[in-house]
Amino acid sequence: MTAVVKTQIKESLQHLRLQAFVANYSQQAALATREGWPYDNYLFSLCQLELGERQQRKIKKLLNGSKLPREKTLSVFDRTRLKKNVDMQFAALLAGDFLERKENVLVFGNPGSGKTHLLVALGHELVYQGRPVHFTTCALLVQRLLLAKTELWLERELKRLDKFDALIIDDIGYVQQSRDEMEVLFTLLAHRYENHSVLLTSNLVFSQWEKIFKDPMTTAAAIDRLVHHSVIIELNLTSYRVEAAQKKKRNETPSEPP
């Protein structure tokens, strides 16, 4: 192959945006020659490399857009703390099938029990499957929605959030918002109802949600939209940080002399 042809091939592949072909076609051609590959095997190997690289670029883009905390992954989530039935629920969610069914995931538990880490770890796994995910705290979400309503771009914001198969809302009810803020949150929940999945964490059980939505009717309607087609996880665990502090204290306590 002449230098001119090589240059033309490289330029053509760059124009077609086949970056893995550009990076590997020469090396793979040499390997094909040594191994005696037919042309279709050579082409297939390049296609596989291209598809793999594109998938990695897609995952990187999805991860950057997800706003997921990078450190809260599945690999550092201590599943041994979970009760057997909860771990089975979590394992089923990791497959991602609940997104096809437009199911919500509602995680309840005490502060520090691992609610956020559980959903963020799930979010990372969904991203690795090529699913668009968005993470936000409830406080930041309602502030943005209220601004959108005030400045008349709420509908556009709801459509932007529609791009995400899974919307993770952390700490609903942790910070007490105003009635106006809760109205726009209810608008979002009603908009996503049976169309896209909502994943949320809360320290408050349903019987306390009137503190969030301010009146009984709105509270009942919000719960109805979330619970219908949902997976509910109750952690009922002590604070992970408290457990770690107690363990550290025990390890630091000097043993009594014999």
mmCIF file with all atom_site columns, N, CA, C and O in Angstrom, residues 73-127:
data_model
loop_
_atom_site.group_PDB
_atom_site.id
_atom_site.type_symbol
_atom_site.label_atom_id
_atom_site.label_alt_id
_atom_site.label_comp_id
_atom_site.label_asym_id
_atom_site.label_entity_id
_atom_site.label_seq_id
_atom_site.pdbx_PDB_ins_code
_atom_site.Cartn_x
_atom_site.Cartn_y
_atom_site.Cartn_z
_atom_site.occupancy
_atom_site.B_iso_or_equiv
_atom_site.pdbx_formal_charge
_atom_site.auth_seq_id
_atom_site.auth_comp_id
_atom_site.auth_asym_id
_atom_site.auth_atom_id
_atom_site.pdbx_PDB_model_num
ATOM 1   N N  . THR A 1 73  ? -20.356 4.527   43.794 1.00 0.00 ? 73  THR A N  1
ATOM 2   C CA . THR A 1 73  ? -20.578 3.478   42.799 1.00 0.00 ? 73  THR A CA 1
ATOM 3   C C  . THR A 1 73  ? -20.962 2.164   43.476 1.00 0.00 ? 73  THR A C  1
ATOM 4   O O  . THR A 1 73  ? -20.897 2.030   44.706 1.00 0.00 ? 73  THR A O  1
ATOM 5   N N  . LEU A 1 74  ? -21.330 1.206   42.658 1.00 0.00 ? 74  LEU A N  1
ATOM 6   C CA . LEU A 1 74  ? -21.719 -0.102  43.189 1.00 0.00 ? 74  LEU A CA 1
ATOM 7   C C  . LEU A 1 74  ? -20.543 -0.810  43.843 1.00 0.00 ? 74  LEU A C  1
ATOM 8   O O  . LEU A 1 74  ? -20.709 -1.533  44.824 1.00 0.00 ? 74  LEU A O  1
ATOM 9   N N  . SER A 1 75  ? -19.342 -0.587  43.320 1.00 0.00 ? 75  SER A N  1
ATOM 10  C CA . SER A 1 75  ? -18.171 -1.301  43.829 1.00 0.00 ? 75  SER A CA 1
ATOM 11  C C  . SER A 1 75  ? -17.836 -0.933  45.276 1.00 0.00 ? 75  SER A C  1
ATOM 12  O O  . SER A 1 75  ? -17.201 -1.713  45.984 1.00 0.00 ? 75  SER A O  1
ATOM 13  N N  . VAL A 1 76  ? -18.268 0.258   45.719 1.00 0.00 ? 76  VAL A N  1
ATOM 14  C CA . VAL A 1 76  ? -17.969 0.667   47.099 1.00 0.00 ? 76  VAL A CA 1
ATOM 15  C C  . VAL A 1 76  ? -19.240 0.726   47.954 1.00 0.00 ? 76  VAL A C  1
ATOM 16  O O  . VAL A 1 76  ? -19.221 1.264   49.058 1.00 0.00 ? 76  VAL A O  1
ATOM 17  N N  . PHE A 1 77  ? -20.328 0.174   47.433 1.00 0.00 ? 77  PHE A N  1
ATOM 18  C CA . PHE A 1 77  ? -21.575 0.118   48.204 1.00 0.00 ? 77  PHE A CA 1
ATOM 19  C C  . PHE A 1 77  ? -21.622 -1.193  48.982 1.00 0.00 ? 77  PHE A C  1
ATOM 20  O O  . PHE A 1 77  ? -21.528 -2.279  48.403 1.00 0.00 ? 77  PHE A O  1
ATOM 21  N N  . ASP A 1 78  ? -21.763 -1.106  50.287 1.00 0.00 ? 78  ASP A N  1
ATOM 22  C CA . ASP A 1 78  ? -21.725 -2.287  51.154 1.00 0.00 ? 78  ASP A CA 1
ATOM 23  C C  . ASP A 1 78  ? -23.101 -2.959  51.176 1.00 0.00 ? 78  ASP A C  1
ATOM 24  O O  . ASP A 1 78  ? -23.961 -2.631  52.007 1.00 0.00 ? 78  ASP A O  1
ATOM 25  N N  . ARG A 1 79  ? -23.284 -3.896  50.277 1.00 0.00 ? 79  ARG A N  1
ATOM 26  C CA . ARG A 1 79  ? -24.575 -4.594  50.193 1.00 0.00 ? 79  ARG A CA 1
ATOM 27  C C  . ARG A 1 79  ? -24.781 -5.584  51.334 1.00 0.00 ? 79  ARG A C  1
ATOM 28  O O  . ARG A 1 79  ? -25.911 -6.046  51.550 1.00 0.00 ? 79  ARG A O  1
ATOM 29  N N  . THR A 1 80  ? -23.728 -5.902  52.078 1.00 0.00 ? 80  THR A N  1
ATOM 30  C CA . THR A 1 80  ? -23.884 -6.837  53.190 1.00 0.00 ? 80  THR A CA 1
ATOM 31  C C  . THR A 1 80  ? -24.744 -6.242  54.303 1.00 0.00 ? 80  THR A C  1
ATOM 32  O O  . THR A 1 80  ? -25.269 -6.986  55.142 1.00 0.00 ? 80  THR A O  1
ATOM 33  N N  . ARG A 1 81  ? -24.899 -4.907  54.331 1.00 0.00 ? 81  ARG A N  1
ATOM 34  C CA . ARG A 1 81  ? -25.730 -4.259  55.336 1.00 0.00 ? 81  ARG A CA 1
ATOM 35  C C  . ARG A 1 81  ? -27.219 -4.422  55.030 1.00 0.00 ? 81  ARG A C  1
ATOM 36  O O  . ARG A 1 81  ? -28.061 -4.221  55.908 1.00 0.00 ? 81  ARG A O  1
ATOM 37  N N  . LEU A 1 82  ? -27.541 -4.738  53.793 1.00 0.00 ? 82  LEU A N  1
ATOM 38  C CA . LEU A 1 82  ? -28.934 -4.836  53.386 1.00 0.00 ? 82  LEU A CA 1
ATOM 39  C C  . LEU A 1 82  ? -29.555 -6.140  53.861 1.00 0.00 ? 82  LEU A C  1
ATOM 40  O O  . LEU A 1 82  ? -28.906 -7.187  53.860 1.00 0.00 ? 82  LEU A O  1
ATOM 41  N N  . LYS A 1 83  ? -30.827 -6.067  54.226 1.00 0.00 ? 83  LYS A N  1
ATOM 42  C CA . LYS A 1 83  ? -31.551 -7.297  54.526 1.00 0.00 ? 83  LYS A CA 1
ATOM 43  C C  . LYS A 1 83  ? -31.730 -8.094  53.241 1.00 0.00 ? 83  LYS A C  1
ATOM 44  O O  . LYS A 1 83  ? -31.699 -7.544  52.151 1.00 0.00 ? 83  LYS A O  1
ATOM 45  N N  . LYS A 1 84  ? -31.923 -9.388  53.383 1.00 0.00 ? 84  LYS A N  1
ATOM 46  C CA . LYS A 1 84  ? -31.956 -10.271 52.218 1.00 0.00 ? 84  LYS A CA 1
ATOM 47  C C  . LYS A 1 84  ? -33.014 -9.846  51.209 1.00 0.00 ? 84  LYS A C  1
ATOM 48  O O  . LYS A 1 84  ? -32.766 -9.809  49.999 1.00 0.00 ? 84  LYS A O  1
ATOM 49  N N  . ASN A 1 85  ? -34.220 -9.496  51.692 1.00 0.00 ? 85  ASN A N  1
ATOM 50  C CA . ASN A 1 85  ? -35.288 -9.127  50.760 1.00 0.00 ? 85  ASN A CA 1
ATOM 51  C C  . ASN A 1 85  ? -34.982 -7.811  50.045 1.00 0.00 ? 85  ASN A C  1
ATOM 52  O O  . ASN A 1 85  ? -35.308 -7.642  48.865 1.00 0.00 ? 85  ASN A O  1
ATOM 53  N N  . VAL A 1 86  ? -34.339 -6.890  50.754 1.00 0.00 ? 86  VAL A N  1
ATOM 54  C CA . VAL A 1 86  ? -33.962 -5.613  50.149 1.00 0.00 ? 86  VAL A CA 1
ATOM 55  C C  . VAL A 1 86  ? -32.873 -5.826  49.104 1.00 0.00 ? 86  VAL A C  1
ATOM 56  O O  . VAL A 1 86  ? -32.913 -5.240  48.012 1.00 0.00 ? 86  VAL A O  1
ATOM 57  N N  . ASP A 1 87  ? -31.907 -6.678  49.421 1.00 0.00 ? 87  ASP A N  1
ATOM 58  C CA . ASP A 1 87  ? -30.846 -6.949  48.453 1.00 0.00 ? 87  ASP A CA 1
ATOM 59  C C  . ASP A 1 87  ? -31.409 -7.617  47.204 1.00 0.00 ? 87  ASP A C  1
ATOM 60  O O  . ASP A 1 87  ? -30.929 -7.350  46.086 1.00 0.00 ? 87  ASP A O  1
ATOM 61  N N  . MET A 1 88  ? -32.414 -8.449  47.364 1.00 0.00 ? 88  MET A N  1
ATOM 62  C CA . MET A 1 88  ? -33.050 -9.072  46.201 1.00 0.00 ? 88  MET A CA 1
ATOM 63  C C  . MET A 1 88  ? -33.776 -8.028  45.358 1.00 0.00 ? 88  MET A C  1
ATOM 64  O O  . MET A 1 88  ? -33.725 -8.065  44.119 1.00 0.00 ? 88  MET A O  1
ATOM 65  N N  . GLN A 1 89  ? -34.438 -7.068  46.018 1.00 0.00 ? 89  GLN A N  1
ATOM 66  C CA . GLN A 1 89  ? -35.079 -5.974  45.290 1.00 0.00 ? 89  GLN A CA 1
ATOM 67  C C  . GLN A 1 89  ? -34.038 -5.182  44.505 1.00 0.00 ? 89  GLN A C  1
ATOM 68  O O  . GLN A 1 89  ? -34.235 -4.858  43.328 1.00 0.00 ? 89  GLN A O  1
ATOM 69  N N  . PHE A 1 90  ? -32.935 -4.871  45.162 1.00 0.00 ? 90  PHE A N  1
ATOM 70  C CA . PHE A 1 90  ? -31.874 -4.075  44.548 1.00 0.00 ? 90  PHE A CA 1
ATOM 71  C C  . PHE A 1 90  ? -31.261 -4.818  43.367 1.00 0.00 ? 90  PHE A C  1
ATOM 72  O O  . PHE A 1 90  ? -31.018 -4.235  42.304 1.00 0.00 ? 90  PHE A O  1
ATOM 73  N N  . ALA A 1 91  ? -31.027 -6.111  43.530 1.00 0.00 ? 91  ALA A N  1
ATOM 74  C CA . ALA A 1 91  ? -30.449 -6.910  42.448 1.00 0.00 ? 91  ALA A CA 1
ATOM 75  C C  . ALA A 1 91  ? -31.356 -6.902  41.224 1.00 0.00 ? 91  ALA A C  1
ATOM 76  O O  . ALA A 1 91  ? -30.883 -6.829  40.080 1.00 0.00 ? 91  ALA A O  1
ATOM 77  N N  . ALA A 1 92  ? -32.663 -6.965  41.439 1.00 0.00 ? 92  ALA A N  1
ATOM 78  C CA . ALA A 1 92  ? -33.602 -6.934  40.322 1.00 0.00 ? 92  ALA A CA 1
ATOM 79  C C  . ALA A 1 92  ? -33.566 -5.582  39.614 1.00 0.00 ? 92  ALA A C  1
ATOM 80  O O  . ALA A 1 92  ? -33.656 -5.514  38.384 1.00 0.00 ? 92  ALA A O  1
ATOM 81  N N  . LEU A 1 93  ? -33.419 -4.522  40.378 1.00 0.00 ? 93  LEU A N  1
ATOM 82  C CA . LEU A 1 93  ? -33.366 -3.183  39.784 1.00 0.00 ? 93  LEU A CA 1
ATOM 83  C C  . LEU A 1 93  ? -32.131 -2.993  38.919 1.00 0.00 ? 93  LEU A C  1
ATOM 84  O O  . LEU A 1 93  ? -32.173 -2.263  37.918 1.00 0.00 ? 93  LEU A O  1
ATOM 85  N N  . LEU A 1 94  ? -31.031 -3.638  39.278 1.00 0.00 ? 94  LEU A N  1
ATOM 86  C CA . LEU A 1 94  ? -29.781 -3.470  38.537 1.00 0.00 ? 94  LEU A CA 1
ATOM 87  C C  . LEU A 1 94  ? -29.899 -3.927  37.085 1.00 0.00 ? 94  LEU A C  1
ATOM 88  O O  . LEU A 1 94  ? -29.141 -3.481  36.232 1.00 0.00 ? 94  LEU A O  1
ATOM 89  N N  . ALA A 1 95  ? -30.850 -4.803  36.802 1.00 0.00 ? 95  ALA A N  1
ATOM 90  C CA . ALA A 1 95  ? -31.055 -5.255  35.424 1.00 0.00 ? 95  ALA A CA 1
ATOM 91  C C  . ALA A 1 95  ? -31.617 -4.138  34.548 1.00 0.00 ? 95  ALA A C  1
ATOM 92  O O  . ALA A 1 95  ? -31.468 -4.168  33.324 1.00 0.00 ? 95  ALA A O  1
ATOM 93  N N  . GLY A 1 96  ? -32.280 -3.142  35.179 1.00 0.00 ? 96  GLY A N  1
ATOM 94  C CA . GLY A 1 96  ? -32.793 -1.997  34.439 1.00 0.00 ? 96  GLY A CA 1
ATOM 95  C C  . GLY A 1 96  ? -34.139 -2.187  33.784 1.00 0.00 ? 96  GLY A C  1
ATOM 96  O O  . GLY A 1 96  ? -34.667 -1.262  33.151 1.00 0.00 ? 96  GLY A O  1
ATOM 97  N N  . ASP A 1 97  ? -34.743 -3.373  33.941 1.00 0.00 ? 97  ASP A N  1
ATOM 98  C CA . ASP A 1 97  ? -36.019 -3.650  33.277 1.00 0.00 ? 97  ASP A CA 1
ATOM 99  C C  . ASP A 1 97  ? -37.145 -2.741  33.768 1.00 0.00 ? 97  ASP A C  1
ATOM 100 O O  . ASP A 1 97  ? -38.111 -2.490  33.037 1.00 0.00 ? 97  ASP A O  1
ATOM 101 N N  . PHE A 1 98  ? -37.034 -2.235  35.002 1.00 0.00 ? 98  PHE A N  1
ATOM 102 C CA . PHE A 1 98  ? -38.104 -1.402  35.555 1.00 0.00 ? 98  PHE A CA 1
ATOM 103 C C  . PHE A 1 98  ? -38.293 -0.120  34.743 1.00 0.00 ? 98  PHE A C  1
ATOM 104 O O  . PHE A 1 98  ? -39.388 0.453   34.740 1.00 0.00 ? 98  PHE A O  1
ATOM 105 N N  . LEU A 1 99  ? -37.254 0.316   34.046 1.00 0.00 ? 99  LEU A N  1
ATOM 106 C CA . LEU A 1 99  ? -37.381 1.517   33.215 1.00 0.00 ? 99  LEU A CA 1
ATOM 107 C C  . LEU A 1 99  ? -38.309 1.271   32.032 1.00 0.00 ? 99  LEU A C  1
ATOM 108 O O  . LEU A 1 99  ? -39.036 2.176   31.612 1.00 0.00 ? 99  LEU A O  1
ATOM 109 N N  . GLU A 1 100 ? -38.273 0.074   31.494 1.00 0.00 ? 100 GLU A N  1
ATOM 110 C CA . GLU A 1 100 ? -39.175 -0.272  30.394 1.00 0.00 ? 100 GLU A CA 1
ATOM 111 C C  . GLU A 1 100 ? -40.627 -0.241  30.861 1.00 0.00 ? 100 GLU A C  1
ATOM 112 O O  . GLU A 1 100 ? -41.528 0.119   30.097 1.00 0.00 ? 100 GLU A O  1
ATOM 113 N N  . ARG A 1 101 ? -40.829 -0.599  32.124 1.00 0.00 ? 101 ARG A N  1
ATOM 114 C CA . ARG A 1 101 ? -42.188 -0.628  32.672 1.00 0.00 ? 101 ARG A CA 1
ATOM 115 C C  . ARG A 1 101 ? -42.605 0.721   33.253 1.00 0.00 ? 101 ARG A C  1
ATOM 116 O O  . ARG A 1 101 ? -43.691 0.854   33.799 1.00 0.00 ? 101 ARG A O  1
ATOM 117 N N  . LYS A 1 102 ? -41.714 1.717   33.163 1.00 0.00 ? 102 LYS A N  1
ATOM 118 C CA . LYS A 1 102 ? -41.977 3.073   33.685 1.00 0.00 ? 102 LYS A CA 1
ATOM 119 C C  . LYS A 1 102 ? -42.267 3.055   35.184 1.00 0.00 ? 102 LYS A C  1
ATOM 120 O O  . LYS A 1 102 ? -43.070 3.842   35.700 1.00 0.00 ? 102 LYS A O  1
ATOM 121 N N  . GLU A 1 103 ? -41.595 2.155   35.899 1.00 0.00 ? 103 GLU A N  1
ATOM 122 C CA . GLU A 1 103 ? -41.810 2.046   37.337 1.00 0.00 ? 103 GLU A CA 1
ATOM 123 C C  . GLU A 1 103 ? -40.956 3.061   38.085 1.00 0.00 ? 103 GLU A C  1
ATOM 124 O O  . GLU A 1 103 ? -39.839 3.393   37.667 1.00 0.00 ? 103 GLU A O  1
ATOM 125 N N  . ASN A 1 104 ? -41.485 3.529   39.208 1.00 0.00 ? 104 ASN A N  1
ATOM 126 C CA . ASN A 1 104 ? -40.729 4.409   40.097 1.00 0.00 ? 104 ASN A CA 1
ATOM 127 C C  . ASN A 1 104 ? -40.024 3.576   41.158 1.00 0.00 ? 104 ASN A C  1
ATOM 128 O O  . ASN A 1 104 ? -40.422 2.441   41.439 1.00 0.00 ? 104 ASN A O  1
ATOM 129 N N  . VAL A 1 105 ? -38.985 4.160   41.756 1.00 0.00 ? 105 VAL A N  1
ATOM 130 C CA . VAL A 1 105 ? -38.276 3.505   42.857 1.00 0.00 ? 105 VAL A CA 1
ATOM 131 C C  . VAL A 1 105 ? -38.246 4.490   44.021 1.00 0.00 ? 105 VAL A C  1
ATOM 132 O O  . VAL A 1 105 ? -37.696 5.590   43.901 1.00 0.00 ? 105 VAL A O  1
ATOM 133 N N  . LEU A 1 106 ? -38.849 4.099   45.140 1.00 0.00 ? 106 LEU A N  1
ATOM 134 C CA . LEU A 1 106 ? -38.964 4.962   46.314 1.00 0.00 ? 106 LEU A CA 1
ATOM 135 C C  . LEU A 1 106 ? -38.183 4.325   47.460 1.00 0.00 ? 106 LEU A C  1
ATOM 136 O O  . LEU A 1 106 ? -38.492 3.198   47.876 1.00 0.00 ? 106 LEU A O  1
ATOM 137 N N  . VAL A 1 107 ? -37.179 5.036   47.959 1.00 0.00 ? 107 VAL A N  1
ATOM 138 C CA . VAL A 1 107 ? -36.311 4.487   49.003 1.00 0.00 ? 107 VAL A CA 1
ATOM 139 C C  . VAL A 1 107 ? -36.488 5.303   50.281 1.00 0.00 ? 107 VAL A C  1
ATOM 140 O O  . VAL A 1 107 ? -36.269 6.523   50.284 1.00 0.00 ? 107 VAL A O  1
ATOM 141 N N  . PHE A 1 108 ? -36.876 4.632   51.350 1.00 0.00 ? 108 PHE A N  1
ATOM 142 C CA . PHE A 1 108 ? -37.109 5.278   52.637 1.00 0.00 ? 108 PHE A CA 1
ATOM 143 C C  . PHE A 1 108 ? -36.106 4.755   53.666 1.00 0.00 ? 108 PHE A C  1
ATOM 144 O O  . PHE A 1 108 ? -35.704 3.593   53.616 1.00 0.00 ? 108 PHE A O  1
ATOM 145 N N  . GLY A 1 109 ? -35.746 5.626   54.602 1.00 0.00 ? 109 GLY A N  1
ATOM 146 C CA . GLY A 1 109 ? -34.828 5.195   55.643 1.00 0.00 ? 109 GLY A CA 1
ATOM 147 C C  . GLY A 1 109 ? -34.335 6.361   56.465 1.00 0.00 ? 109 GLY A C  1
ATOM 148 O O  . GLY A 1 109 ? -34.559 7.538   56.130 1.00 0.00 ? 109 GLY A O  1
ATOM 149 N N  . ASN A 1 110 ? -33.649 6.039   57.548 1.00 0.00 ? 110 ASN A N  1
ATOM 150 C CA . ASN A 1 110 ? -33.110 7.064   58.431 1.00 0.00 ? 110 ASN A CA 1
ATOM 151 C C  . ASN A 1 110 ? -31.967 7.819   57.761 1.00 0.00 ? 110 ASN A C  1
ATOM 152 O O  . ASN A 1 110 ? -31.341 7.310   56.819 1.00 0.00 ? 110 ASN A O  1
ATOM 153 N N  . PRO A 1 111 ? -31.659 9.029   58.237 1.00 0.00 ? 111 PRO A N  1
ATOM 154 C CA . PRO A 1 111 ? -30.505 9.754   57.707 1.00 0.00 ? 111 PRO A CA 1
ATOM 155 C C  . PRO A 1 111 ? -29.228 8.920   57.858 1.00 0.00 ? 111 PRO A C  1
ATOM 156 O O  . PRO A 1 111 ? -28.993 8.310   58.908 1.00 0.00 ? 111 PRO A O  1
ATOM 157 N N  . GLY A 1 112 ? -28.433 8.878   56.804 1.00 0.00 ? 112 GLY A N  1
ATOM 158 C CA . GLY A 1 112 ? -27.163 8.152   56.859 1.00 0.00 ? 112 GLY A CA 1
ATOM 159 C C  . GLY A 1 112 ? -27.279 6.657   56.653 1.00 0.00 ? 112 GLY A C  1
ATOM 160 O O  . GLY A 1 112 ? -26.283 5.929   56.778 1.00 0.00 ? 112 GLY A O  1
ATOM 161 N N  . SER A 1 113 ? -28.475 6.165   56.319 1.00 0.00 ? 113 SER A N  1
ATOM 162 C CA . SER A 1 113 ? -28.645 4.711   56.179 1.00 0.00 ? 113 SER A CA 1
ATOM 163 C C  . SER A 1 113 ? -28.205 4.174   54.821 1.00 0.00 ? 113 SER A C  1
ATOM 164 O O  . SER A 1 113 ? -28.192 2.965   54.611 1.00 0.00 ? 113 SER A O  1
ATOM 165 N N  . GLY A 1 114 ? -27.846 5.058   53.896 1.00 0.00 ? 114 GLY A N  1
ATOM 166 C CA . GLY A 1 114 ? -27.339 4.608   52.599 1.00 0.00 ? 114 GLY A CA 1
ATOM 167 C C  . GLY A 1 114 ? -28.321 4.753   51.450 1.00 0.00 ? 114 GLY A C  1
ATOM 168 O O  . GLY A 1 114 ? -28.097 4.203   50.365 1.00 0.00 ? 114 GLY A O  1
ATOM 169 N N  . LYS A 1 115 ? -29.387 5.515   51.659 1.00 0.00 ? 115 LYS A N  1
ATOM 170 C CA . LYS A 1 115 ? -30.415 5.683   50.619 1.00 0.00 ? 115 LYS A CA 1
ATOM 171 C C  . LYS A 1 115 ? -29.823 6.301   49.356 1.00 0.00 ? 115 LYS A C  1
ATOM 172 O O  . LYS A 1 115 ? -30.032 5.803   48.246 1.00 0.00 ? 115 LYS A O  1
ATOM 173 N N  . THR A 1 116 ? -29.099 7.403   49.543 1.00 0.00 ? 116 THR A N  1
ATOM 174 C CA . THR A 1 116 ? -28.535 8.108   48.390 1.00 0.00 ? 116 THR A CA 1
ATOM 175 C C  . THR A 1 116 ? -27.532 7.230   47.659 1.00 0.00 ? 116 THR A C  1
ATOM 176 O O  . THR A 1 116 ? -27.565 7.135   46.426 1.00 0.00 ? 116 THR A O  1
ATOM 177 N N  . HIS A 1 117 ? -26.670 6.569   48.400 1.00 0.00 ? 117 HIS A N  1
ATOM 178 C CA . HIS A 1 117 ? -25.654 5.721   47.776 1.00 0.00 ? 117 HIS A CA 1
ATOM 179 C C  . HIS A 1 117 ? -26.304 4.596   46.983 1.00 0.00 ? 117 HIS A C  1
ATOM 180 O O  . HIS A 1 117 ? -25.872 4.275   45.866 1.00 0.00 ? 117 HIS A O  1
ATOM 181 N N  . LEU A 1 118 ? -27.367 4.029   47.527 1.00 0.00 ? 118 LEU A N  1
ATOM 182 C CA . LEU A 1 118 ? -28.049 2.937   46.831 1.00 0.00 ? 118 LEU A CA 1
ATOM 183 C C  . LEU A 1 118 ? -28.561 3.401   45.466 1.00 0.00 ? 118 LEU A C  1
ATOM 184 O O  . LEU A 1 118 ? -28.331 2.739   44.446 1.00 0.00 ? 118 LEU A O  1
ATOM 185 N N  . LEU A 1 119 ? -29.249 4.543   45.438 1.00 0.00 ? 119 LEU A N  1
ATOM 186 C CA . LEU A 1 119 ? -29.803 5.016   44.173 1.00 0.00 ? 119 LEU A CA 1
ATOM 187 C C  . LEU A 1 119 ? -28.732 5.531   43.221 1.00 0.00 ? 119 LEU A C  1
ATOM 188 O O  . LEU A 1 119 ? -28.839 5.357   42.003 1.00 0.00 ? 119 LEU A O  1
ATOM 189 N N  . VAL A 1 120 ? -27.699 6.165   43.755 1.00 0.00 ? 120 VAL A N  1
ATOM 190 C CA . VAL A 1 120 ? -26.616 6.644   42.889 1.00 0.00 ? 120 VAL A CA 1
ATOM 191 C C  . VAL A 1 120 ? -25.870 5.459   42.274 1.00 0.00 ? 120 VAL A C  1
ATOM 192 O O  . VAL A 1 120 ? -25.537 5.478   41.084 1.00 0.00 ? 120 VAL A O  1
ATOM 193 N N  . ALA A 1 121 ? -25.614 4.426   43.075 1.00 0.00 ? 121 ALA A N  1
ATOM 194 C CA . ALA A 1 121 ? -24.969 3.217   42.539 1.00 0.00 ? 121 ALA A CA 1
ATOM 195 C C  . ALA A 1 121 ? -25.827 2.597   41.447 1.00 0.00 ? 121 ALA A C  1
ATOM 196 O O  . ALA A 1 121 ? -25.312 2.175   40.396 1.00 0.00 ? 121 ALA A O  1
ATOM 197 N N  . LEU A 1 122 ? -27.138 2.562   41.660 1.00 0.00 ? 122 LEU A N  1
ATOM 198 C CA . LEU A 1 122 ? -28.056 2.069   40.636 1.00 0.00 ? 122 LEU A CA 1
ATOM 199 C C  . LEU A 1 122 ? -27.978 2.957   39.398 1.00 0.00 ? 122 LEU A C  1
ATOM 200 O O  . LEU A 1 122 ? -27.961 2.453   38.265 1.00 0.00 ? 122 LEU A O  1
ATOM 201 N N  . GLY A 1 123 ? -27.913 4.264   39.604 1.00 0.00 ? 123 GLY A N  1
ATOM 202 C CA . GLY A 1 123 ? -27.807 5.191   38.481 1.00 0.00 ? 123 GLY A CA 1
ATOM 203 C C  . GLY A 1 123 ? -26.571 4.944   37.640 1.00 0.00 ? 123 GLY A C  1
ATOM 204 O O  . GLY A 1 123 ? -26.634 4.965   36.400 1.00 0.00 ? 123 GLY A O  1
ATOM 205 N N  . HIS A 1 124 ? -25.446 4.692   38.297 1.00 0.00 ? 124 HIS A N  1
ATOM 206 C CA . HIS A 1 124 ? -24.211 4.391   37.564 1.00 0.00 ? 124 HIS A CA 1
ATOM 207 C C  . HIS A 1 124 ? -24.382 3.139   36.706 1.00 0.00 ? 124 HIS A C  1
ATOM 208 O O  . HIS A 1 124 ? -23.956 3.118   35.538 1.00 0.00 ? 124 HIS A O  1
ATOM 209 N N  . GLU A 1 125 ? -24.995 2.106   37.273 1.00 0.00 ? 125 GLU A N  1
ATOM 210 C CA . GLU A 1 125 ? -25.180 0.870   36.519 1.00 0.00 ? 125 GLU A CA 1
ATOM 211 C C  . GLU A 1 125 ? -26.102 1.080   35.318 1.00 0.00 ? 125 GLU A C  1
ATOM 212 O O  . GLU A 1 125 ? -25.881 0.494   34.253 1.00 0.00 ? 125 GLU A O  1
ATOM 213 N N  . LEU A 1 126 ? -27.104 1.922   35.471 1.00 0.00 ? 126 LEU A N  1
ATOM 214 C CA . LEU A 1 126 ? -28.002 2.222   34.355 1.00 0.00 ? 126 LEU A CA 1
ATOM 215 C C  . LEU A 1 126 ? -27.265 2.977   33.253 1.00 0.00 ? 126 LEU A C  1
ATOM 216 O O  . LEU A 1 126 ? -27.481 2.731   32.061 1.00 0.00 ? 126 LEU A O  1
ATOM 217 N N  . VAL A 1 127 ? -26.393 3.894   33.649 1.00 0.00 ? 127 VAL A N  1
ATOM 218 C CA . VAL A 1 127 ? -25.583 4.624   32.662 1.00 0.00 ? 127 VAL A CA 1
ATOM 219 C C  . VAL A 1 127 ? -24.693 3.667   31.889 1.00 0.00 ? 127 VAL A C  1
ATOM 220 O O  . VAL A 1 127 ? -24.564 3.764   30.667 1.00 0.00 ? 127 VAL A O  1
#
